[in-house]
PDB file of C-alpha atoms in Angstrom:
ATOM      1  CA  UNK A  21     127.727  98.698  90.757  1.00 27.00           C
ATOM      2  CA  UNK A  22     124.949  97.621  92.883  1.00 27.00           C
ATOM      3  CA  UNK A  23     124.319  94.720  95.555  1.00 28.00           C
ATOM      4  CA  UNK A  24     127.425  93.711  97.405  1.00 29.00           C
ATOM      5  CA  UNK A  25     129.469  96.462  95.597  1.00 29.00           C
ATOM      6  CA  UNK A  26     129.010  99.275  97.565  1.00 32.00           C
ATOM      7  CA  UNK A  27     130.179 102.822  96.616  1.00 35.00           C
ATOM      8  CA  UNK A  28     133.155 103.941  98.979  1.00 36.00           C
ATOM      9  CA  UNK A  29     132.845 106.116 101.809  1.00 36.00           C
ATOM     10  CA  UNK A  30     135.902 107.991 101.385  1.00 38.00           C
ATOM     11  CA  UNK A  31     136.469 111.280 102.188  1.00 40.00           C
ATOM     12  CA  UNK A  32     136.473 114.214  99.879  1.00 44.00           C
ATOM     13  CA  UNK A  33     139.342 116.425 100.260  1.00 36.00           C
ATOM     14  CA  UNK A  34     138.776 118.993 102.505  1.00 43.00           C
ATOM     15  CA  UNK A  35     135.240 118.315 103.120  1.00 47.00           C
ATOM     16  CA  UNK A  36     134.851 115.333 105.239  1.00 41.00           C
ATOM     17  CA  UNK A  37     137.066 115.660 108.542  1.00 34.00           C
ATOM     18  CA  UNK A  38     135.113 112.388 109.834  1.00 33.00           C
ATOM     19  CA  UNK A  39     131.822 111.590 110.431  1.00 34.00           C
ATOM     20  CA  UNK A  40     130.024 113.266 112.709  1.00 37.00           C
ATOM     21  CA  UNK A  41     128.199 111.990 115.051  1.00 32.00           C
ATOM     22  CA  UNK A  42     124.658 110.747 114.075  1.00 31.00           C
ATOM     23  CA  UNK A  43     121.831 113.239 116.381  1.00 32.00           C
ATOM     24  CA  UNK A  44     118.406 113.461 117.020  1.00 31.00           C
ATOM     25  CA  UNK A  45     116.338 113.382 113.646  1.00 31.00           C
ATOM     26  CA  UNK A  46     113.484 114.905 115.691  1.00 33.00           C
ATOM     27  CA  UNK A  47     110.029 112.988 116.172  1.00 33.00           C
ATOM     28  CA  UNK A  48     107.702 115.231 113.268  1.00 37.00           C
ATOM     29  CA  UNK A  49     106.740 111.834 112.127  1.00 34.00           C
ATOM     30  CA  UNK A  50     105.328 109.136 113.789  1.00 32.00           C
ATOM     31  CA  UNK A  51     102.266 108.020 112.806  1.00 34.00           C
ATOM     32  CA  UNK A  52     102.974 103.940 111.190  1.00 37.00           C
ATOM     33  CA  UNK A  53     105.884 103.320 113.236  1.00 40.00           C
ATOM     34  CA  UNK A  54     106.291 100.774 115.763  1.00 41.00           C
ATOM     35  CA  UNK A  55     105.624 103.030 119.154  1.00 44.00           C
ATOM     36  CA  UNK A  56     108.764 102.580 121.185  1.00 44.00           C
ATOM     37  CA  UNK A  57     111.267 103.014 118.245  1.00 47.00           C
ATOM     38  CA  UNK A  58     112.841 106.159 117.403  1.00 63.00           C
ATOM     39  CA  UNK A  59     110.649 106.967 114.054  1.00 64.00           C
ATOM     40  CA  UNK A  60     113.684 108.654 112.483  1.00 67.00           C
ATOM     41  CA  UNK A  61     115.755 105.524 112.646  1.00 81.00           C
ATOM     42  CA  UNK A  62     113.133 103.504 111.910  1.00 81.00           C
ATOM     43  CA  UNK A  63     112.074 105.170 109.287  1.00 81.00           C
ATOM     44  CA  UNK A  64     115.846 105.864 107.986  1.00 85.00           C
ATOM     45  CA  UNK A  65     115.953 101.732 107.844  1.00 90.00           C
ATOM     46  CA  UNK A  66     113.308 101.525 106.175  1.00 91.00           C
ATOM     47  CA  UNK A  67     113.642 103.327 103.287  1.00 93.00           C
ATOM     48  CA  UNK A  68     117.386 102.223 102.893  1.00 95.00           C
ATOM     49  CA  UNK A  69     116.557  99.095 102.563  1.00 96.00           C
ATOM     50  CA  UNK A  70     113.351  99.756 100.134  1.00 97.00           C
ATOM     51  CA  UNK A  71     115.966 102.124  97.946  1.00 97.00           C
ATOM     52  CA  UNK A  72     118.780  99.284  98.364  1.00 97.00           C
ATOM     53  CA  UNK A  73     115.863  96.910  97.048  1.00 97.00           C
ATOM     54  CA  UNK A  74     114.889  99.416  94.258  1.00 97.00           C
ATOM     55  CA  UNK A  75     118.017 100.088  92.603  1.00 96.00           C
ATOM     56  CA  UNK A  76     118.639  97.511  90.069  1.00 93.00           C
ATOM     57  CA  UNK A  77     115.600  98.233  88.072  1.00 94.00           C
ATOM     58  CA  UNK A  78     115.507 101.899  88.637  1.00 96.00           C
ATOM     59  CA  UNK A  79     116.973 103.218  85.206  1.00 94.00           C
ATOM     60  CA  UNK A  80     113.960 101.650  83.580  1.00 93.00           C
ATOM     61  CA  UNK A  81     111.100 102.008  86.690  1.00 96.00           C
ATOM     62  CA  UNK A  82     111.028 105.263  88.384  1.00 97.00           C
ATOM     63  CA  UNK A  83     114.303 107.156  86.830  1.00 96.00           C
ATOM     64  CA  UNK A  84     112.784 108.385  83.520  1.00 96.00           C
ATOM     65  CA  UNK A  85     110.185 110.646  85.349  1.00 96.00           C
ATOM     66  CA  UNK A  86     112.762 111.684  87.759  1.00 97.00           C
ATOM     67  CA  UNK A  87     115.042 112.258  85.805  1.00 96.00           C
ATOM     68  CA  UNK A  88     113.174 115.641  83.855  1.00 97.00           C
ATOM     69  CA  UNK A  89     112.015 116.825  87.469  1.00 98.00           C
ATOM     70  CA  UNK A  90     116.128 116.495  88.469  1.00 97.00           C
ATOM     71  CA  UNK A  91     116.884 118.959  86.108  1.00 97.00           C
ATOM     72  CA  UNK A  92     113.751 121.100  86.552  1.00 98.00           C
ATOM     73  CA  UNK A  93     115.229 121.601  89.462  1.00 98.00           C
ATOM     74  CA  UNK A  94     118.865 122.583  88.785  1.00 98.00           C
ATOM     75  CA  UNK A  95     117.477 124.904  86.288  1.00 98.00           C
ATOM     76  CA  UNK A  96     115.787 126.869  89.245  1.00 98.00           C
ATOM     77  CA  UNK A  97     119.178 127.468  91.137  1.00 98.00           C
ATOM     78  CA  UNK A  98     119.277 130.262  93.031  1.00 98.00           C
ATOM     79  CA  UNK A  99     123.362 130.372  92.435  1.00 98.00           C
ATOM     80  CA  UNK A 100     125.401 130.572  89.157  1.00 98.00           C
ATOM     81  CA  UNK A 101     126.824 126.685  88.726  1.00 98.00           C
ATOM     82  CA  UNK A 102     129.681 127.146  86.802  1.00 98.00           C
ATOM     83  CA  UNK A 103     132.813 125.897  88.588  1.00 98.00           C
ATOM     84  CA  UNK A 104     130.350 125.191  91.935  1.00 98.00           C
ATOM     85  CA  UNK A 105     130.546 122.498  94.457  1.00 98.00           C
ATOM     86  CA  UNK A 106     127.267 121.143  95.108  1.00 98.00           C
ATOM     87  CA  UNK A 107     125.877 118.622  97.307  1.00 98.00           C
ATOM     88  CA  UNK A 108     122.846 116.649  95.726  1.00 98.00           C
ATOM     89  CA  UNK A 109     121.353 115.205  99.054  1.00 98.00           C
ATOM     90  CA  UNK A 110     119.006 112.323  98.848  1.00 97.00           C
ATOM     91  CA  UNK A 111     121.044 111.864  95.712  1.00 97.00           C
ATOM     92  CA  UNK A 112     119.658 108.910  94.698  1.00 96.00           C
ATOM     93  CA  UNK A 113     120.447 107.417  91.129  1.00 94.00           C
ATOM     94  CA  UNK A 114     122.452 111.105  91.220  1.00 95.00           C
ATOM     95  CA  UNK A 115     120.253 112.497  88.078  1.00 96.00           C
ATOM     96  CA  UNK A 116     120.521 116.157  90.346  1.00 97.00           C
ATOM     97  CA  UNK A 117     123.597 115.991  90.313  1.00 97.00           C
ATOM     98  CA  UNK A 118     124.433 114.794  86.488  1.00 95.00           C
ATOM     99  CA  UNK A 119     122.369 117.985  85.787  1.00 96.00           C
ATOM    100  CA  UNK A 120     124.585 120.493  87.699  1.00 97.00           C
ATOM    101  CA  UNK A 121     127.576 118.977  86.362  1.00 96.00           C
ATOM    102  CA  UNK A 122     126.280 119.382  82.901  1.00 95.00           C
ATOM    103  CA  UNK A 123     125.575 122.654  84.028  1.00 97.00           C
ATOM    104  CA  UNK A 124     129.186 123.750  84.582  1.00 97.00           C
ATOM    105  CA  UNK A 125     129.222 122.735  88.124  1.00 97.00           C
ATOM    106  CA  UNK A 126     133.140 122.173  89.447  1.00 97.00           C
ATOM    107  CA  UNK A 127     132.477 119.185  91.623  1.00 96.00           C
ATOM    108  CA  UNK A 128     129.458 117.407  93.238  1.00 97.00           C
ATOM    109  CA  UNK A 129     129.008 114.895  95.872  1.00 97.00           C
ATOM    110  CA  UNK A 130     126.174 112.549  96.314  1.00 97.00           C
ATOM    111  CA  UNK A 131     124.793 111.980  99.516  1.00 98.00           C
ATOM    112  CA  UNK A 132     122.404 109.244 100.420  1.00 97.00           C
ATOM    113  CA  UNK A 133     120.884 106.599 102.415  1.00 95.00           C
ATOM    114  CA  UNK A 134     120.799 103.841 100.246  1.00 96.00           C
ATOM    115  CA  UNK A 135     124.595 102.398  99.091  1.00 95.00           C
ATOM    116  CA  UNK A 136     123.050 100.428  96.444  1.00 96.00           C
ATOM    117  CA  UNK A 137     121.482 103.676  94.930  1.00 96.00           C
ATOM    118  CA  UNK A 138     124.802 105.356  94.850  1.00 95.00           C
ATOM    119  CA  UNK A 139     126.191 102.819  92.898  1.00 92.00           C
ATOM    120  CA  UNK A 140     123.626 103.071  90.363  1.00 88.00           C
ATOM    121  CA  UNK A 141     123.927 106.506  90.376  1.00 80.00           C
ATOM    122  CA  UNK A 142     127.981 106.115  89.572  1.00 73.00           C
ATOM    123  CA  UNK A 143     126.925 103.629  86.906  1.00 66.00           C
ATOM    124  CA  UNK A 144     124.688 105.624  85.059  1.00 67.00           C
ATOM    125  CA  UNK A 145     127.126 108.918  84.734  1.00 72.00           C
ATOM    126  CA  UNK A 146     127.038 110.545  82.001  1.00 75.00           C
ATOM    127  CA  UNK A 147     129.634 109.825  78.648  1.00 78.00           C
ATOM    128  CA  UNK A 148     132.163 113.076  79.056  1.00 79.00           C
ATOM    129  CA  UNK A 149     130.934 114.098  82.576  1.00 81.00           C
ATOM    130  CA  UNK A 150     132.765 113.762  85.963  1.00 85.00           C
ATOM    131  CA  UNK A 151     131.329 111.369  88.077  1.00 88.00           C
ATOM    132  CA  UNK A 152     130.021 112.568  91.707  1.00 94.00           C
ATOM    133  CA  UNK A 153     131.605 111.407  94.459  1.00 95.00           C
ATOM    134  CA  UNK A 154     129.409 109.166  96.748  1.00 96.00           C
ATOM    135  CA  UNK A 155     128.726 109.236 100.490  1.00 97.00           C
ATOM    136  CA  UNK A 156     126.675 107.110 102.120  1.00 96.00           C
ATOM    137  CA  UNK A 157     124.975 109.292 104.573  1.00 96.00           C
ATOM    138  CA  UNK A 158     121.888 110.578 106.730  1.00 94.00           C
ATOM    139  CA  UNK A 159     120.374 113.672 105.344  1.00 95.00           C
ATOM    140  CA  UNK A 160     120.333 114.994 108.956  1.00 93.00           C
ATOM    141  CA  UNK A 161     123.372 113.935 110.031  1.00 94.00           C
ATOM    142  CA  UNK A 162     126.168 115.116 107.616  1.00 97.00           C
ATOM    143  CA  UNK A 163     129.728 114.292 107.416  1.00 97.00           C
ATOM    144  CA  UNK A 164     130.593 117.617 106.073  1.00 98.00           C
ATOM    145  CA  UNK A 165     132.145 121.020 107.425  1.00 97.00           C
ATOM    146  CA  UNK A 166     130.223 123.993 107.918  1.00 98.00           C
ATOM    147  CA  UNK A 167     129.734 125.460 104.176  1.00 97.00           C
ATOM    148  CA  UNK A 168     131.134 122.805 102.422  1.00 98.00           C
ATOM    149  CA  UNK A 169     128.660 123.610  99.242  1.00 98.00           C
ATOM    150  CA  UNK A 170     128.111 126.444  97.123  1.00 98.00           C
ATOM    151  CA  UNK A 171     124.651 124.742  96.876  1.00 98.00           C
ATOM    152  CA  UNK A 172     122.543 122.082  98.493  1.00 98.00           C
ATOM    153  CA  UNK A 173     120.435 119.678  95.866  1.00 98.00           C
ATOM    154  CA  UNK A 174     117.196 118.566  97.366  1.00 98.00           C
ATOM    155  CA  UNK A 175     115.310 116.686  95.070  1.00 98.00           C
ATOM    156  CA  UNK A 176     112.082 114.738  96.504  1.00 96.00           C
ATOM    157  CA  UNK A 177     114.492 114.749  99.722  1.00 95.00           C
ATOM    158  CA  UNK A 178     112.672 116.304 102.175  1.00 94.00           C
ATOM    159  CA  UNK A 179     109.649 114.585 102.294  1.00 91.00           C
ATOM    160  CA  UNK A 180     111.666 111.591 103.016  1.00 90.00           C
ATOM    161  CA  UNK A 181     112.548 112.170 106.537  1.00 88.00           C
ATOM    162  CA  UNK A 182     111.447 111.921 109.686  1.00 83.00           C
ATOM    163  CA  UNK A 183     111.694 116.040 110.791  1.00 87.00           C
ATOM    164  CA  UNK A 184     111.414 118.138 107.878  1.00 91.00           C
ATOM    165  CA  UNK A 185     113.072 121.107 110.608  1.00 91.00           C
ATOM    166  CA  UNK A 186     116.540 118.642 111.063  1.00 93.00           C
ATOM    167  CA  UNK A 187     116.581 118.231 107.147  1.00 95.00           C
ATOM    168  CA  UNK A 188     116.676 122.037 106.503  1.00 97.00           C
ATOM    169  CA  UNK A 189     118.993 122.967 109.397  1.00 97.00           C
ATOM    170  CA  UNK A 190     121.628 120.709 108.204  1.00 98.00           C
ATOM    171  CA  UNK A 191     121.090 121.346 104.194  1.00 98.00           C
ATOM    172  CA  UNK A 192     121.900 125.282 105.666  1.00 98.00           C
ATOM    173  CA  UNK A 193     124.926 124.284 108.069  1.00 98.00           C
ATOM    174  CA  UNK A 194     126.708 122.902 105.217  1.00 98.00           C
ATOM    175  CA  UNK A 195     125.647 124.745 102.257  1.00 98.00           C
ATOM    176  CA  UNK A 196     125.669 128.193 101.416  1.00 98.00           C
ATOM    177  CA  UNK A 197     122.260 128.193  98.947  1.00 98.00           C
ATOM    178  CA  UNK A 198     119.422 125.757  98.548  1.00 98.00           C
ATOM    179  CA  UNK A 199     117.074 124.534  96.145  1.00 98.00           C
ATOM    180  CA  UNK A 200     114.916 121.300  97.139  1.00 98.00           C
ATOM    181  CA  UNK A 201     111.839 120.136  95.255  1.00 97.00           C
ATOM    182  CA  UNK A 202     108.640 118.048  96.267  1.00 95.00           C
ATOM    183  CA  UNK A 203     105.583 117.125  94.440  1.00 94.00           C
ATOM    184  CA  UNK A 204     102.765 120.182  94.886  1.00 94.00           C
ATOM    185  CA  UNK A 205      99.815 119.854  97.584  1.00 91.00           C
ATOM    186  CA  UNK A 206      97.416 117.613  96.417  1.00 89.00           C
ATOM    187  CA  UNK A 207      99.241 116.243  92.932  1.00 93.00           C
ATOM    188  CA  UNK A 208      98.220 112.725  91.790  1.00 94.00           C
ATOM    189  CA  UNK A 209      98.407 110.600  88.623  1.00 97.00           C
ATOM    190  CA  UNK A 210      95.834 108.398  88.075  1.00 97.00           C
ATOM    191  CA  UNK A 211      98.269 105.517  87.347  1.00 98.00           C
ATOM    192  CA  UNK A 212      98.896 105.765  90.958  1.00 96.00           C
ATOM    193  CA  UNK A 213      95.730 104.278  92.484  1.00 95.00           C
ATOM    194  CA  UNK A 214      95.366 102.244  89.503  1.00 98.00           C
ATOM    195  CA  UNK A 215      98.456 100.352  90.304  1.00 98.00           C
ATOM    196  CA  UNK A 216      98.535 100.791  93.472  1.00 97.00           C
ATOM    197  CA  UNK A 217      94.595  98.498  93.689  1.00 98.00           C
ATOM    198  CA  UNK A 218      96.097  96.212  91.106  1.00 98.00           C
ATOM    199  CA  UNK A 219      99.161  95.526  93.303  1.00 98.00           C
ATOM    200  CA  UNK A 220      96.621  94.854  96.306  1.00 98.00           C
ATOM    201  CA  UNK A 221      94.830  92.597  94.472  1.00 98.00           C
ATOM    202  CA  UNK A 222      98.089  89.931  94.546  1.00 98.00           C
ATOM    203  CA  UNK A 223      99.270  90.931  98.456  1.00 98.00           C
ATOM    204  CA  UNK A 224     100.686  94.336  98.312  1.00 98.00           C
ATOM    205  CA  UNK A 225     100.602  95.973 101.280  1.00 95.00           C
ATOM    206  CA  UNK A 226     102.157  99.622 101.749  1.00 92.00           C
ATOM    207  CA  UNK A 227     105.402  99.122 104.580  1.00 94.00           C
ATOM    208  CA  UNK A 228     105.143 101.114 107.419  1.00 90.00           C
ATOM    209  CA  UNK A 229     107.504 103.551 106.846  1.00 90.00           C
ATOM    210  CA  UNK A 230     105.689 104.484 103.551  1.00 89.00           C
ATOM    211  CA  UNK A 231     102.062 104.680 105.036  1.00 84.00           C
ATOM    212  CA  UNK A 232     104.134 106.847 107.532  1.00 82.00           C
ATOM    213  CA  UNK A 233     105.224 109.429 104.629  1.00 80.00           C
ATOM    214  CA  UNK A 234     101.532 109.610 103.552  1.00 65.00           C
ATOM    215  CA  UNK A 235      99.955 112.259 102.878  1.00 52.00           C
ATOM    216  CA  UNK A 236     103.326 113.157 101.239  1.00 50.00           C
ATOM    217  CA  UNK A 237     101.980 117.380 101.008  1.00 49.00           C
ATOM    218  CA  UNK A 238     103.372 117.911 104.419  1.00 57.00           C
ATOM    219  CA  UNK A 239     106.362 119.127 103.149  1.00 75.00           C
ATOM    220  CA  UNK A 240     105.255 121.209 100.154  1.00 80.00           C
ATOM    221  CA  UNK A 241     102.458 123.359 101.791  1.00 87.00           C
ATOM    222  CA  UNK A 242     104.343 126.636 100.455  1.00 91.00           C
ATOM    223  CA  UNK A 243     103.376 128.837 103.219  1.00 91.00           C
ATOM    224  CA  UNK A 244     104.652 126.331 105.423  1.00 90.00           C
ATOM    225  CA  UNK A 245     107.623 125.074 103.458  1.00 93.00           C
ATOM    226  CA  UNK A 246     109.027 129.018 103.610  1.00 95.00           C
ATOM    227  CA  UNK A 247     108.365 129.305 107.065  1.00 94.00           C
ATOM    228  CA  UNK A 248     110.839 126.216 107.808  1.00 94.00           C
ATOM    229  CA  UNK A 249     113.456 127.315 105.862  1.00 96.00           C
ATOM    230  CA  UNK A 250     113.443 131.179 107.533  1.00 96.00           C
ATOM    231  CA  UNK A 251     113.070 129.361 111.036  1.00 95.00           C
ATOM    232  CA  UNK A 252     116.704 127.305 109.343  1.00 96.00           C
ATOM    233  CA  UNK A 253     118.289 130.258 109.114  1.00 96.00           C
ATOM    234  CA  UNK A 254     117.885 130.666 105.391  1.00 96.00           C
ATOM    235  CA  UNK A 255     117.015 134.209 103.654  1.00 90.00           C
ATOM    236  CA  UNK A 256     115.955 135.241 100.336  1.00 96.00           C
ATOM    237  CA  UNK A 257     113.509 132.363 100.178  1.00 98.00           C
ATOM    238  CA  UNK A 258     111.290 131.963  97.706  1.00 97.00           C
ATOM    239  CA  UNK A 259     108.377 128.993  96.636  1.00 97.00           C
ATOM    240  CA  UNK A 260     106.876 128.460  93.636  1.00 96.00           C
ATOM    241  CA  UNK A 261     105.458 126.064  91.811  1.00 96.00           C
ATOM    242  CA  UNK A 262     106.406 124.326  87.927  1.00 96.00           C
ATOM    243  CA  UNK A 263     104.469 121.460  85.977  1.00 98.00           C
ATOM    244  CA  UNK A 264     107.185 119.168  84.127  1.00 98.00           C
ATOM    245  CA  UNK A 265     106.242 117.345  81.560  1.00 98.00           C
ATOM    246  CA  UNK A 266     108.457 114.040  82.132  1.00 98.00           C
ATOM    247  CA  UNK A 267     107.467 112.202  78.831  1.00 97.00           C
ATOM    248  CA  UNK A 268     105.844 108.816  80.447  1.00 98.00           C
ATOM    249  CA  UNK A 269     102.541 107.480  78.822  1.00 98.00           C
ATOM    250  CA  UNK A 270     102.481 103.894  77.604  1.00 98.00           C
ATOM    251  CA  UNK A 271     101.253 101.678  79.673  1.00 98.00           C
ATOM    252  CA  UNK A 272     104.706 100.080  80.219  1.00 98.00           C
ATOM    253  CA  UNK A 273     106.251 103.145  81.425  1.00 98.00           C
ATOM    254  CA  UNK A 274     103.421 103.932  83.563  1.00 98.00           C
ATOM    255  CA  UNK A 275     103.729 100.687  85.065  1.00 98.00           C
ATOM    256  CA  UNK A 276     107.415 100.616  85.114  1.00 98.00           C
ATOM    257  CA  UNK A 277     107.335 103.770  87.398  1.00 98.00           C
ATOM    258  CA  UNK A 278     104.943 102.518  89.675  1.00 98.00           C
ATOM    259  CA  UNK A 279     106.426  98.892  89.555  1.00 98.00           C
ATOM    260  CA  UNK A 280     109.875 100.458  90.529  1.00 98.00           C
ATOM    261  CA  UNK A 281     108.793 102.346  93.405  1.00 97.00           C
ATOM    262  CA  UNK A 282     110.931 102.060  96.229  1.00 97.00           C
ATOM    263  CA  UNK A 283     107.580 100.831  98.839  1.00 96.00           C
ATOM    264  CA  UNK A 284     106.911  98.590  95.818  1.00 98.00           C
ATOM    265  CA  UNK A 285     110.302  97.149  94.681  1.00 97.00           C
ATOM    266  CA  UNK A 286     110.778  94.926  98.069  1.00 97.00           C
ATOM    267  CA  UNK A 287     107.641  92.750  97.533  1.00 98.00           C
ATOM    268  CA  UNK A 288     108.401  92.265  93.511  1.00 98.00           C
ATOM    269  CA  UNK A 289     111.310  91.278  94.155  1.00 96.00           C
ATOM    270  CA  UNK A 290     110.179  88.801  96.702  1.00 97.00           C
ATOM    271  CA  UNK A 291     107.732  86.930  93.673  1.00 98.00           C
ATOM    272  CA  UNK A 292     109.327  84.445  91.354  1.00 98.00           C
ATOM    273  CA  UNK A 293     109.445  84.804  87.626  1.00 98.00           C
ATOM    274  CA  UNK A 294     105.511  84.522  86.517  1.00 98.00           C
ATOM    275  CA  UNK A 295     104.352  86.461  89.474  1.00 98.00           C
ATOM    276  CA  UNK A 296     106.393  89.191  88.252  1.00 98.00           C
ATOM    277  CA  UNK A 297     105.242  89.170  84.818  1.00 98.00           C
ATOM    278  CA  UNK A 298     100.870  88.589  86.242  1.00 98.00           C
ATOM    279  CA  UNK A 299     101.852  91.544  88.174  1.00 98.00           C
ATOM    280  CA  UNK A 300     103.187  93.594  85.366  1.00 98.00           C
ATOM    281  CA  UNK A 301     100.177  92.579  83.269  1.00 98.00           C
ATOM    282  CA  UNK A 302      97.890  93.304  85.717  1.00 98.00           C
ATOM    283  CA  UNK A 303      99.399  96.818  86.214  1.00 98.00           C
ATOM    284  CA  UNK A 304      99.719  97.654  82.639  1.00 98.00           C
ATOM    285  CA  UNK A 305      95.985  96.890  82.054  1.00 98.00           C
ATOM    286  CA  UNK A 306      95.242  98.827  84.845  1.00 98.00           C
ATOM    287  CA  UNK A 307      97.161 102.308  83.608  1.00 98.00           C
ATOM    288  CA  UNK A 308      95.937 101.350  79.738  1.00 98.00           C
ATOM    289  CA  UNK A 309      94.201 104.751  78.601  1.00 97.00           C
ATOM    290  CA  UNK A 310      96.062 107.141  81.029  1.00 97.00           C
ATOM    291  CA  UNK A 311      97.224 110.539  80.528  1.00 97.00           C
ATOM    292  CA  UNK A 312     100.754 111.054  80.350  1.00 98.00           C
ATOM    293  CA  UNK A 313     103.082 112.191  83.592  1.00 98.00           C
ATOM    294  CA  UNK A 314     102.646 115.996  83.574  1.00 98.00           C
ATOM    295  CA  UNK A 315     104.159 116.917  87.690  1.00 98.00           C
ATOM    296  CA  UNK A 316     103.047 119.383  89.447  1.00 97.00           C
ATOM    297  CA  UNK A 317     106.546 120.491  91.474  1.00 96.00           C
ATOM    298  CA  UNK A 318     106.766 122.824  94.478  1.00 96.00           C
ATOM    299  CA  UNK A 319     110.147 124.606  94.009  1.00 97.00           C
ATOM    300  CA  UNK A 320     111.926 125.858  97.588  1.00 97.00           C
ATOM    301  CA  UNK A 321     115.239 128.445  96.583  1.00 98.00           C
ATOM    302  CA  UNK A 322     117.110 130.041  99.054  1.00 98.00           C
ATOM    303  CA  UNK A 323     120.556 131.699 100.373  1.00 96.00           C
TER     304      UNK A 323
END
């Protein structure tokens, strides 16, 4: 269910009294951005419409390596999951929360920006698993009661927004435990810059709100990640880090990750057939010879 089909916003039983109002996403980010906007919005409208764009081709771009990291992350839970309701924010395709499910959790919803990512996410359930239910919703503006969740999902969230401090408060006003991962200070592949000068070489250029996210360690500094979550109001916190092997290494899945990217996905979509496929080629040459995905993952717990 993607495009025009968009996932419903109805309201979980005794969890959504009605949407809040939307507040101040704070201005931690604003280098990119048009000066005059509010960067949170801007940046919010940006990367729904880059996920929205990225969608239809993310079960065989991106979702492979997330996938792995997904349930990396459940596995680090800093609460039991059996019969749990869990919130897996940024949700995505929803591979977070297809992993606490299969993990005995008793009910998840999936929160995100992007509509058209929700729907994948619903599509791609998993045979004898309950489906999440979807919200389409602002990580730091929740339509959710005071703690609604056992635990609070992050994964590759929080270095999506615009005020890392809003994102945390909010994950801790409605949920009870935490556990939110982000790629480790300093982790690269090399199929990243390989792509990434192949793409440039046919008129790629970065949008704003992704040059805005860059570098993309400001969230996972550990020290500094802790510190947020104690200044949330979260205790027993604890960082650490976890390499995942996520099982990419042809060229074609190399490419297909990079290729899928949600900063990428707009402008391939906006070529026609054969500028597609040069681009692919082009890619796929580029990443020829790389070592397969092995992530470096910062790992945030807390209660």
């Amino acid at each position: 269910m993607v495009g025009d089909e968009r996932p419903p916003r109805s309201r979980p039983p005794d969890l959504t009294p009605g949407l809040r109002p939307a507040h101040d996403a704070g201005a931690e980010l604003t280098a990119g951005l048009r000066p005059g906007h509010d960067a949170g919005a801007e940046l919010a409208a940006g990367l729904r419409a880059g996920y929205d764009a990225a969608a239809e081709r993310w079960a065989d771009g991106p979702g492979p390596m997330y996938t792995p990291l997904a349930w990396a992350l459940v596995a680090a839970a800093p609460v039991p999951l059996a019969g749990a309701t869990v919130l897996d924010l940024g949700a995505g395709d929803g591979a977070a929360g297809q992993a606490a499910l299969a993990a005995g959790a008793g009910r998840v919803v999936a929160a995100d920006l992007s509509a058209a990512m929700l729907g994948r996410g619903a599509s791609a359930a998993r045979p004898g698993l309950p489906m999440a239910h979807p919200v389409a919703a602002d990580a730091t503006a929740l339509p959710f009661r005071d703690r609604s969740f056992d635990l609070v999902l992050a994964a590759f969230c929080f270095n999506h927004l615009a005020s890392l401090t809003a994102g945390l408060a909010e994950a801790r006003r409605v949920g009870a435990a935490l556990a939110a991962s982000m790629f480790a200070p300093g982790w690269t592949h090399p199929a990243k810059d390989a792509v990434d000068q192949a793409l440039r070489s046919f008129g790629h250029q970065p949008p704003a709100w992704h040059a805005a996210l860059n570098p993309g360690s400001r969230t996972s500094d550990p020290a500094q990640l802790a510190a947020a979550a104690a200044a949330a109001g979260f205790t027993q916190v604890q960082v650490h880090s976890a390499d995942v092997p996520t099982g990419l290494s042809t060229p074609a899945e190399l490419a297909s990750w990079r290729l899928g990217m949600a900063h990428v996905a707009p402008f391939m979509r906006s070529l026609d057939a054969p500028g597609q496929a040069a681009v692919r080629r082009a890619a796929e040459r580029a990443v020829t010879g790389a070592r397969p995905v092995i992530v470096s993952m910062t790992v945030l717990t807390a209660r």
